XYZ file of C-alpha atoms in Angstrom:
737
model
C 2.774 280.750 153.511
C 6.433 279.496 153.776
C 8.550 280.425 156.405
C 12.330 280.204 155.495
C 15.325 282.479 155.051
C 16.945 285.008 152.203
C 18.942 282.991 149.546
C 21.462 285.799 149.668
C 24.009 286.802 152.408
C 25.125 285.049 155.581
C 23.065 286.886 157.465
C 20.102 284.824 156.711
C 17.466 287.006 157.253
C 14.133 285.128 158.024
C 11.259 285.744 155.474
C 7.707 284.408 154.511
C 6.978 283.516 151.387
C 3.183 283.098 149.846
C 2.389 280.010 148.176
C 0.167 281.804 145.465
C 2.090 283.023 142.184
C 3.768 285.170 141.686
C 5.678 284.250 144.822
C 6.658 287.639 147.095
C 8.695 287.791 150.517
C 8.226 289.589 153.454
C 10.525 289.639 156.482
C 9.856 288.193 159.793
C 11.180 288.245 163.047
C 14.703 286.893 163.535
C 17.405 287.790 165.980
C 19.951 288.859 163.170
C 17.402 291.046 160.917
C 14.576 291.611 163.705
C 11.967 292.085 160.928
C 14.185 293.943 158.584
C 15.424 293.018 154.963
C 17.277 294.646 152.204
C 16.168 295.258 148.839
C 17.736 292.318 147.388
C 16.009 289.840 150.089
C 12.366 291.935 149.204
C 12.986 290.994 145.662
C 14.450 287.418 145.610
C 11.018 285.870 144.442
C 11.464 287.382 140.928
C 14.758 285.298 140.362
C 12.467 282.570 140.608
C 10.606 283.636 137.131
C 13.189 285.388 135.124
C 12.467 285.064 131.518
C 15.798 283.391 130.854
C 15.739 280.637 133.541
C 17.161 277.466 132.644
C 14.860 274.766 132.288
C 16.287 272.009 130.238
C 19.545 270.621 129.801
C 22.046 272.183 127.136
C 24.425 270.683 124.823
C 26.772 272.502 123.037
C 26.671 271.062 119.100
C 29.278 271.018 116.184
C 28.669 274.605 115.399
C 29.274 275.789 119.020
C 25.713 276.533 119.890
C 24.058 275.491 123.001
C 20.718 273.376 121.785
C 18.439 271.673 124.263
C 19.018 267.940 125.395
C 17.288 265.247 127.425
C 18.510 264.497 130.654
C 19.319 261.098 129.926
C 21.515 262.200 126.846
C 23.152 264.894 128.763
C 24.338 262.654 131.907
C 25.239 259.826 129.252
C 27.475 262.368 127.622
C 28.915 263.539 131.159
C 29.502 260.051 132.189
C 31.023 258.931 129.190
C 33.337 261.867 128.961
C 34.664 261.949 132.234
C 35.334 257.968 131.815
C 37.180 258.409 129.003
C 39.109 261.775 130.269
C 40.092 259.675 133.744
C 41.136 256.749 131.487
C 43.287 258.446 129.696
C 44.876 261.114 132.027
C 44.336 259.928 135.507
C 41.775 260.295 138.172
C 42.543 264.045 139.018
C 42.346 265.121 135.532
C 38.583 265.727 136.355
C 38.245 268.705 138.650
C 34.839 270.328 140.732
C 34.688 273.911 141.534
C 31.752 274.340 144.239
C 30.102 277.350 145.898
C 29.162 279.029 149.169
C 25.454 279.206 148.307
C 24.825 275.390 148.614
C 22.974 274.211 151.053
C 24.838 271.820 153.730
C 23.116 269.247 151.983
C 24.577 269.806 148.512
C 28.290 270.665 149.954
C 28.586 267.459 151.612
C 27.010 265.527 148.716
C 29.626 267.421 146.139
C 32.538 266.711 148.266
C 31.431 262.927 148.683
C 30.909 262.931 144.945
C 34.032 263.998 143.980
C 35.948 261.611 146.492
C 34.548 258.512 145.891
C 32.270 258.948 142.661
C 35.052 260.872 140.716
C 37.941 259.825 143.390
C 39.496 263.263 142.355
C 41.462 265.418 144.801
C 40.997 268.642 142.754
C 38.082 270.036 144.305
C 37.613 273.334 145.664
C 34.977 276.454 145.843
C 34.391 279.924 145.803
C 34.536 280.420 149.535
C 38.372 280.343 148.760
C 37.603 283.799 147.716
C 35.823 284.777 150.754
C 36.647 283.222 154.001
C 39.688 281.494 153.698
C 41.757 283.867 154.952
C 39.773 284.378 158.435
C 39.247 280.832 158.789
C 42.903 280.015 158.676
C 43.805 282.657 160.969
C 41.134 281.864 163.298
C 42.199 277.743 163.338
C 45.757 278.937 163.747
C 45.113 281.317 166.814
C 41.931 280.113 168.135
C 42.014 276.726 167.193
C 38.548 276.571 165.223
C 36.945 278.476 162.484
C 33.376 280.261 162.956
C 32.734 283.503 161.289
C 31.390 284.690 164.756
C 31.639 283.195 167.939
C 28.770 284.718 169.824
C 25.144 285.505 168.429
C 24.994 288.722 166.618
C 22.529 290.211 169.474
C 26.081 290.320 171.810
C 26.733 292.956 169.518
C 23.738 295.422 170.638
C 24.729 296.822 173.808
C 28.930 297.049 172.866
C 30.402 300.148 173.864
C 32.882 300.001 170.940
C 33.026 298.117 167.849
C 35.609 298.151 165.358
C 35.004 297.277 161.863
C 38.222 296.253 159.484
C 37.786 296.349 155.862
C 33.713 295.469 155.971
C 30.772 297.598 154.738
C 27.813 295.768 155.982
C 25.625 299.002 155.399
C 25.718 297.751 152.048
C 26.325 294.197 151.845
C 23.914 293.346 154.793
C 22.157 296.123 155.802
C 20.069 294.844 158.763
C 22.808 293.895 160.556
C 23.578 297.853 160.956
C 21.134 298.209 163.675
C 23.504 295.942 165.857
C 26.086 298.731 166.020
C 23.562 301.425 167.406
C 24.885 300.747 170.957
C 28.658 301.594 169.860
C 27.403 304.575 167.642
C 25.549 305.929 170.626
C 28.721 305.391 172.738
C 31.384 307.219 169.808
C 32.663 303.649 169.565
C 32.157 302.903 165.940
C 35.600 302.733 163.992
C 35.472 301.878 160.616
C 38.752 301.286 158.936
C 38.601 301.436 154.916
C 40.120 303.426 152.303
C 36.654 304.762 151.131
C 34.214 307.188 152.770
C 31.682 303.796 152.493
C 28.113 304.048 153.855
C 29.358 302.118 157.217
C 31.988 304.540 157.708
C 29.574 307.628 157.368
C 27.479 306.003 160.215
C 30.255 307.305 162.299
C 29.098 310.651 162.145
C 30.761 314.281 161.136
C 34.549 314.513 161.908
C 34.813 316.392 165.499
C 36.409 319.884 165.790
C 39.773 317.568 167.058
C 39.879 316.353 163.158
C 40.352 312.838 164.749
C 37.312 311.408 166.133
C 33.644 311.355 165.262
C 30.256 311.996 166.748
C 29.754 308.422 166.537
C 33.233 307.066 166.450
C 35.926 307.322 163.864
C 36.563 306.538 160.197
C 40.479 305.733 159.622
C 41.035 305.780 156.200
C 44.537 303.730 155.450
C 46.537 303.722 152.330
C 45.004 300.165 150.435
C 46.342 297.205 151.717
C 47.784 298.697 154.910
C 45.147 297.695 157.452
C 47.434 295.185 158.823
C 49.865 297.892 159.612
C 47.325 300.057 161.517
C 46.407 297.105 163.610
C 49.790 296.420 164.488
C 50.099 300.171 165.708
C 46.766 299.706 167.864
C 48.448 296.581 169.482
C 51.719 298.345 170.207
C 49.861 301.152 171.980
C 47.908 298.243 174.101
C 51.109 296.606 175.106
C 53.852 299.575 175.500
C 50.947 301.896 177.488
C 49.945 298.770 179.630
C 46.597 298.572 178.437
C 46.323 295.009 178.084
C 44.433 292.473 180.442
C 47.382 290.932 181.764
C 45.184 287.916 183.756
C 43.357 287.130 180.704
C 46.709 287.094 178.630
C 48.676 284.851 181.193
C 45.447 282.243 181.939
C 44.150 282.080 178.441
C 46.712 282.666 175.765
C 50.458 281.751 174.998
C 53.052 283.347 172.983
C 53.091 286.726 174.862
C 56.693 287.729 174.768
C 57.341 286.710 171.271
C 54.391 288.985 170.007
C 55.392 291.971 172.416
C 58.957 291.767 170.672
C 57.595 291.767 167.292
C 55.259 295.118 168.077
C 57.807 296.908 169.239
C 59.144 298.506 166.052
C 55.200 299.494 165.308
C 55.016 302.853 167.013
C 52.302 305.053 165.807
C 54.572 307.456 163.773
C 55.801 304.719 161.760
C 52.291 303.346 161.118
C 51.495 307.053 160.065
C 54.418 306.950 157.561
C 53.431 303.206 156.049
C 49.488 303.745 156.470
C 48.890 307.375 155.951
C 46.905 307.536 159.227
C 47.530 310.010 161.810
C 49.360 308.887 164.746
C 46.924 310.247 167.243
C 43.957 308.276 165.682
C 45.942 305.144 166.436
C 46.491 306.090 169.794
C 42.885 307.097 170.757
C 41.578 303.739 169.269
C 43.815 302.131 171.496
C 42.935 303.663 174.725
C 39.218 303.849 173.810
C 39.196 299.916 173.165
C 41.120 299.496 176.531
C 38.294 301.577 178.039
C 35.518 299.880 176.457
C 37.094 296.393 177.454
C 35.457 294.382 180.506
C 39.056 294.525 182.391
C 39.040 297.826 182.883
C 35.019 297.799 183.584
C 33.879 298.569 180.154
C 30.480 297.679 178.798
C 32.338 295.625 175.852
C 34.037 295.752 172.657
C 34.313 293.675 169.961
C 36.993 294.070 166.849
C 35.085 292.779 163.290
C 37.303 291.674 160.262
C 35.835 291.590 156.359
C 36.972 291.216 153.103
C 38.884 294.289 152.759
C 41.598 292.990 155.176
C 41.141 289.381 154.139
C 41.545 289.519 150.299
C 45.032 290.077 150.273
C 48.532 288.389 149.853
C 48.702 288.887 153.783
C 45.068 288.283 154.693
C 45.612 285.348 157.153
C 48.485 287.557 159.229
C 46.089 290.586 158.822
C 43.045 288.596 160.454
C 45.615 287.145 163.075
C 46.759 290.453 163.575
C 43.197 291.540 164.614
C 42.712 288.544 166.775
C 46.090 289.125 168.533
C 44.510 292.743 169.889
C 41.011 291.210 170.803
C 43.223 288.796 172.750
C 45.767 291.023 174.456
C 42.347 293.161 175.562
C 40.867 289.616 176.810
C 37.618 290.151 174.452
C 37.492 286.615 172.873
C 35.210 283.982 174.617
C 33.815 286.946 176.889
C 30.002 287.277 176.872
C 29.672 291.352 175.523
C 33.118 291.264 173.837
C 34.712 289.452 171.118
C 36.338 289.067 167.672
C 34.659 287.745 164.659
C 34.781 287.888 160.995
C 31.756 288.471 158.543
C 30.988 285.465 156.512
C 29.743 286.974 153.070
C 27.659 284.219 151.044
C 24.917 282.466 152.566
C 26.405 279.376 153.296
C 29.943 280.376 153.527
C 30.093 278.870 157.053
C 28.358 275.619 156.448
C 29.728 275.349 152.777
C 33.622 275.167 154.129
C 32.862 272.993 156.865
C 31.470 269.596 155.036
C 34.028 268.949 152.091
C 34.106 271.538 149.689
C 37.640 272.510 150.514
C 40.526 270.647 148.723
C 42.169 269.787 152.082
C 38.871 268.957 154.374
C 36.455 266.497 155.173
C 33.179 266.705 156.590
C 33.159 268.099 160.003
C 35.801 270.406 159.389
C 38.489 267.517 159.763
C 41.464 267.430 157.722
C 41.647 265.281 154.902
C 45.585 264.429 155.961
C 44.774 263.153 158.988
C 44.338 259.279 158.821
C 41.534 259.138 161.921
C 39.554 261.667 159.686
C 39.822 259.484 156.749
C 38.595 256.309 158.542
C 35.960 257.827 160.285
C 34.414 259.146 157.164
C 35.262 256.271 154.840
C 33.112 254.073 157.307
C 30.376 256.412 156.786
C 30.531 256.624 153.318
C 31.223 252.665 153.003
C 34.774 252.795 151.160
C 37.797 252.172 152.557
C 40.208 255.047 153.574
C 42.896 254.321 151.336
C 40.278 255.252 148.407
C 39.751 258.490 149.361
C 42.211 260.970 147.378
C 44.670 263.166 149.289
C 44.825 267.140 149.508
C 43.937 268.823 146.167
C 44.679 272.279 144.586
C 43.120 275.363 146.192
C 41.086 277.546 143.941
C 43.366 279.829 142.249
C 46.026 277.187 141.950
C 43.298 275.072 140.246
C 41.595 277.500 137.945
C 45.427 278.332 136.698
C 45.983 274.441 135.926
C 42.873 273.869 134.011
C 43.905 272.293 130.503
C 47.702 272.721 131.058
C 49.830 269.888 130.858
C 49.496 267.547 133.642
C 46.395 269.508 134.707
C 42.618 268.923 134.848
C 40.899 268.004 131.519
C 37.358 268.599 132.434
C 35.696 270.591 135.236
C 32.124 270.470 136.905
C 31.063 273.761 138.315
C 28.058 274.207 140.872
C 26.894 277.334 142.388
C 29.813 279.750 140.904
C 30.424 282.198 138.192
C 34.179 282.073 137.953
C 34.610 283.945 134.620
C 33.279 287.062 136.797
C 34.281 286.434 140.485
C 37.834 284.582 140.045
C 40.863 287.073 139.758
C 42.662 287.789 136.453
C 39.510 286.807 135.061
C 40.514 286.965 131.247
C 42.961 284.066 132.161
C 40.448 282.019 133.938
C 38.289 282.183 130.943
C 41.159 280.871 128.556
C 41.533 278.033 130.993
C 37.809 276.992 130.764
C 38.322 277.085 127.117
C 41.296 274.727 126.861
C 39.281 272.006 128.865
C 38.092 268.742 127.050
C 34.745 269.181 128.773
C 33.152 272.195 130.987
C 29.911 270.749 132.996
C 28.142 273.616 134.588
C 24.724 273.456 137.009
C 22.921 276.537 137.274
C 19.473 278.496 137.219
C 20.327 281.048 134.868
C 22.392 281.226 131.800
C 25.493 283.106 133.769
C 28.903 283.888 132.094
C 30.368 280.691 132.666
C 27.367 278.548 131.886
C 27.925 280.401 128.540
C 31.036 278.542 128.090
C 30.225 274.944 129.292
C 29.775 272.098 126.796
C 27.074 270.879 128.833
C 24.507 273.018 131.074
C 22.255 271.610 133.600
C 19.207 273.226 135.146
C 19.004 272.897 138.780
C 16.609 274.361 141.642
C 16.648 277.394 143.366
C 16.332 278.221 146.999
C 12.630 278.042 147.082
C 12.392 275.234 145.348
C 14.323 272.728 147.848
C 14.514 271.742 151.451
C 17.761 272.091 153.025
C 19.738 273.612 155.779
C 21.900 277.080 155.887
C 24.831 278.034 158.490
C 24.648 281.595 159.006
C 27.427 283.791 160.075
C 26.872 283.122 163.533
C 27.289 279.233 163.452
C 23.509 278.830 163.401
C 22.043 275.628 161.591
C 18.735 277.013 159.961
C 16.375 275.067 157.829
C 15.545 276.519 154.189
C 12.392 274.970 152.844
C 10.507 274.221 149.646
C 7.831 276.823 148.691
C 6.728 276.028 144.935
C 8.012 274.120 141.998
C 10.325 274.303 139.938
C 9.815 275.436 136.221
C 10.273 272.863 133.189
C 12.336 270.170 133.839
C 15.023 271.333 136.323
C 16.380 269.106 138.760
C 17.889 269.067 142.669
C 21.662 268.649 141.848
C 21.625 265.957 144.808
C 19.338 263.871 141.859
C 22.085 264.824 139.353
C 25.104 263.271 141.462
C 22.935 260.303 142.302
C 22.228 259.825 138.386
C 26.115 260.678 137.753
C 27.160 258.065 140.618
C 25.352 255.045 139.192
C 26.797 255.437 135.466
C 29.959 255.955 136.900
C 29.279 252.741 139.092
C 30.222 254.594 142.214
C 29.895 252.890 146.019
C 27.967 254.268 148.574
C 24.499 255.714 148.985
C 23.242 258.853 147.012
C 20.095 259.989 148.353
C 17.849 262.256 146.778
C 15.639 263.181 149.912
C 17.671 266.232 151.940
C 16.692 265.033 155.398
C 18.302 261.802 154.605
C 21.340 263.455 152.952
C 21.332 265.519 156.216
C 21.276 262.613 158.652
C 24.434 261.125 157.052
C 26.074 264.489 157.172
C 25.308 264.390 160.711
C 27.172 261.016 161.210
C 30.051 261.930 159.028
C 30.594 265.036 161.231
C 30.450 263.344 164.238
C 33.440 264.016 166.692
C 34.709 266.618 164.083
C 35.268 270.510 165.086
C 32.081 271.370 163.231
C 29.839 268.490 164.857
C 26.325 268.303 163.496
C 25.434 264.708 165.080
C 23.018 266.114 167.105
C 21.058 267.713 164.696
C 18.171 266.593 161.850
C 15.500 268.608 160.100
C 13.356 266.867 162.327
C 14.901 268.558 165.276
C 15.537 271.930 163.536
C 11.869 272.021 162.947
C 10.463 271.093 166.207
C 13.017 273.868 167.959
C 11.710 276.120 165.505
C 8.116 275.677 166.124
C 8.920 275.269 169.982
C 10.430 278.983 170.007
C 7.896 280.571 167.595
C 10.861 281.002 165.274
C 11.314 284.857 166.399
C 14.234 284.318 168.886
C 15.490 280.579 169.097
C 14.972 278.767 165.414
C 18.248 277.268 164.576
C 21.187 275.758 167.186
C 24.602 276.651 167.041
C 27.207 273.982 166.072
C 28.980 272.104 167.402
C 25.992 270.003 168.657
C 27.217 266.603 169.548
C 24.054 264.777 170.867
C 20.189 265.009 170.177
C 19.968 266.552 173.650
C 22.647 268.970 173.358
C 21.441 272.704 173.320
C 23.929 273.843 171.283
C 27.098 276.097 171.778
C 26.513 279.749 170.852
C 29.903 281.067 172.277
C 32.230 278.085 171.990
C 35.353 279.837 173.382
C 33.575 280.725 176.848
C 35.375 278.146 179.004
C 38.684 277.383 177.168
C 39.904 277.077 173.416
C 39.904 274.004 171.146
C 43.661 273.913 171.147
C 46.203 271.343 172.295
C 46.934 273.303 175.200
C 43.262 275.112 175.888
C 45.020 278.575 175.317
C 44.721 280.700 172.225
C 48.303 281.310 170.629
C 49.381 285.063 169.968
C 51.030 284.747 166.444
C 53.505 287.324 165.702
C 53.137 288.875 161.806
C 54.541 291.601 159.983
C 53.134 294.012 157.177
C 54.529 293.391 153.643
C 52.121 295.298 151.524
C 50.311 294.711 148.308
C 52.012 292.433 145.721
C 50.796 294.721 142.861
C 53.011 298.121 143.469
C 52.766 301.568 141.954
C 54.810 302.615 139.305
C 55.053 305.696 136.908
C 53.148 303.371 134.541
C 50.701 302.171 136.984
C 50.372 304.938 139.488
C 46.863 304.717 141.144
C 45.566 302.157 143.625
C 42.369 300.393 142.791
C 40.166 298.618 145.517
C 37.170 296.802 144.959
C 33.989 295.658 146.327
C 30.112 295.663 146.394
C 26.888 297.543 146.073
C 23.826 297.535 147.945
C 21.629 296.322 144.958
C 23.518 293.712 143.990
C 25.090 290.236 144.553
C 28.521 288.457 143.916
C 29.101 288.237 140.215
C 25.402 289.870 139.781
C 24.085 286.802 137.730
C 20.921 286.700 139.752
C 20.586 290.581 140.819
C 21.142 291.959 137.268
C 17.960 289.990 136.163
C 15.747 291.658 138.877
C 14.423 294.715 137.227
C 14.401 297.137 139.929
C 17.801 296.374 141.132
C 19.202 296.316 137.610
C 17.424 299.887 137.183
C 19.074 301.524 140.143
C 22.377 300.470 139.447
C 22.431 299.243 135.558
C 26.267 299.384 134.939
C 29.628 299.445 136.366
C 30.996 302.416 137.809
C 34.480 303.897 139.088
C 34.563 306.151 142.232
C 37.148 308.763 141.971
C 38.204 311.895 144.274
C 37.726 315.373 142.367
C 41.538 316.046 142.615
C 42.517 312.670 140.799
C 39.818 313.347 138.273
C 41.189 316.866 137.764
C 44.726 315.231 137.124
C 43.396 313.204 134.177
C 40.993 315.802 132.635
C 38.075 313.522 133.750
C 34.669 314.400 134.231
C 31.628 312.956 135.776
C 30.056 310.363 133.254
C 33.122 310.179 131.494
C 34.029 306.369 130.254
C 37.373 305.740 131.558
C 39.723 302.560 130.920
C 41.560 301.076 133.934
C 44.544 299.121 132.847
C 46.638 296.925 135.017
C 49.606 294.382 134.567
C 47.065 292.023 133.510
C 44.151 293.372 131.226
C 42.002 296.575 130.790
C 38.506 296.981 131.948
C 35.993 300.106 131.323
C 33.744 302.101 133.448
C 31.571 304.958 134.006
C 33.025 307.714 136.147
C 31.354 308.805 139.748
C 33.215 311.899 141.069
C 33.249 311.770 145.166
C 35.077 312.796 148.117
C 34.546 309.687 149.817
C 37.762 308.132 148.538
C 41.270 308.675 148.867
C 42.688 310.867 146.361
C 45.251 308.079 145.302
C 42.536 305.482 144.872
C 39.673 304.222 142.758
C 36.981 301.946 143.521
C 35.044 299.579 141.137
C 32.021 297.022 142.378
C 32.570 293.300 140.839
C 29.034 292.337 139.770
C 29.443 292.928 135.776
C 30.765 290.697 133.456
C 32.601 291.636 129.943
C 34.775 294.789 129.715
C 33.000 295.854 133.096
C 34.405 292.924 134.923
C 36.973 294.497 137.338
C 38.252 290.939 137.873
C 39.858 291.359 134.459
C 42.493 293.755 136.380
C 42.837 291.909 139.979
C 46.146 289.710 140.392
C 46.032 286.011 140.939
C 48.656 286.439 143.572
C 47.666 284.324 146.820
C 48.017 284.217 150.579
C 50.555 281.444 151.241
C 48.646 279.658 154.039
C 44.957 280.349 152.690
C 45.427 280.435 148.852
C 43.129 283.608 149.036
C 43.885 285.864 146.066
C 44.651 289.537 146.382
C 41.149 291.060 145.218
C 41.070 294.224 146.994
C 44.511 295.976 145.793
C 45.685 296.386 142.122
C 47.837 299.447 140.762
C 46.357 300.772 137.787
C 46.776 303.187 134.822
C 43.660 305.424 133.728
C 42.874 306.704 130.387
C 40.018 307.733 128.344
C 38.960 306.742 124.859
C 39.319 302.706 123.337
C 42.452 300.843 123.807
C 43.957 299.268 120.919
C 42.844 295.713 121.010
C 40.177 295.892 123.159
C 36.621 294.227 122.372
C 33.496 293.316 123.933
C 30.312 294.769 125.017
C 29.770 296.003 128.859
C 26.329 296.479 128.346
C 24.971 292.570 127.799
C 23.931 291.524 130.699
C 22.209 288.261 129.490
C 23.957 286.765 126.584
C 22.492 284.731 124.116
C 22.340 280.625 124.334
C 23.556 280.437 120.998
C 26.902 281.988 121.181
C 29.935 282.428 123.270
C 31.100 285.624 124.949
C 34.619 286.905 123.686
C 36.873 289.047 125.359
C 40.567 289.978 124.025
C 43.020 290.512 126.657
C 44.922 293.704 126.440
C 48.818 293.807 127.922
C 50.726 296.871 128.475
């Protein structure tokens, strides 16, 4: 048996794998999952042996088909193409796109490979689509980005938990057990345009029409969560509900914030967001009652992608932080602010160099001291390190354009399905001179590649992951990979050698982690006191049930870790948190007579991210075999649509197709589609590439759509295919209204 952690979300449920074939998984006791696991975790070993697992390198031939090749031939071709492209177009003509599911070791080595083997500034990753707004807001207000600045178990005894734009009942089900204390107190508040599975936990609506037996579901107009948060904060300030001592001693900027909140009285918010003013007042008063300064049992404010994936995502999270600071929640045990990291290593993946503007340890690439420190670890001169690159959406949109990258290396991401305005992204990939994709299955992005490299999966390699709590955990090898699949650490070593790159390129994950630890020393995300050996020893000493993994920062081998980094001070110049005034501006995609309905996007329980893995697991595919669109009965009546009909959704960018599900659990002016499917069922054909000006986060969550039945002229493709042929490319034709 092998003790490890689930390959999917950042909750990182502890599991035990059988060594015998076929591998099976069982949950084990751990603070985040407490012996539970969702369907995705239970079935995760099935992806190890899917029938179309990539096992040999593939190169596209002159007729456009992907054909098997040896590793030497594939790597020689890649190195030759990179060398030629950079000789003609410059270093930045080669770009790298990473993923939030890569281990810490691979995330670190990928950033190093981009900067000293390729010497390109153009590296970013799909975490830009996940946590960038929350990260930007936390850094701006609190001085540190860690998804949860407290252990998950701190939630257990809270009197109140406010979830803004998050549906953990489907995205990370074992997390829901930590909300029971708030539910029993009638203190679970969920902001979501849908009556999601998590919103259902608030219970039936009480006779007053405002609260519910377990709390409250607030159902705002899509894209107006920020306005609701401003309204709640307005009541806290105007009714004197704030923690005045905490605000005076631990924050700065209160006068400016109070002035900015003055115009957001509940009745105005009701007009903007469609939320009853009494709900706003009740939440504010209930939060104050639950807060420590009023003798309450504790309160938490937690955000998710519904708030963050917006052109005002950074300001939205900032509003949530402001509210938590006004109530004196942040840094107090039993209370706090946090954001639910999505991808398995969404936290660690953004700390060690995959982001366009960062170096290991969460250092900024524009900081001369950071450049000198990391360059010394890598054995290069600081001047040899490139500068800040393009964030993900800008990077993808520049591919194949004049002055943009001519080659792209993709690791751990399926951008054809997961990126906004996906039809445009597909066009940009096709415009490249070289597309190389490392993957475990023939994803939709891999099927467009010139070279596909088969790499290892989670149970086939050693490494570490960092959970949503900032806890660094060991991932352990359980089985060998099939065929000729290789570690990406080996791929980068081989390419670095062919490119005559400086530095050491170990293929041993433990050695790579030791180098990561040295590179992170002194940074915000300091892992210098950690090693594989220390993590293994700590887990053995604690039995793994309640103490495996250590919370960063861990600045020395004797340091016990930092579960609550804001307990005594904030890592800002002043030691205080910043109260930052923000304003609501609303979604970029405005409703109009041609596009009169709001579209919101999200996930379902059975599938994960782009679905490349979970769509290949039979039990998960059978449960939700195709994309669907939810709509209210009143909206369905307006359009003459029935349950099970196919409907076409058109935005200012493209058209998609989905099967209708009619439900009362959504606003009558809004429809919902999950984003796990490719082809004509890809909802990200519809989403806008408009981004948050601070974080670079695209506005995934809200779009304006037109609904119609039938087959629009010029729309081609197949929504039923989940496993494209290796010998052909998927083609889609964009429809513009």
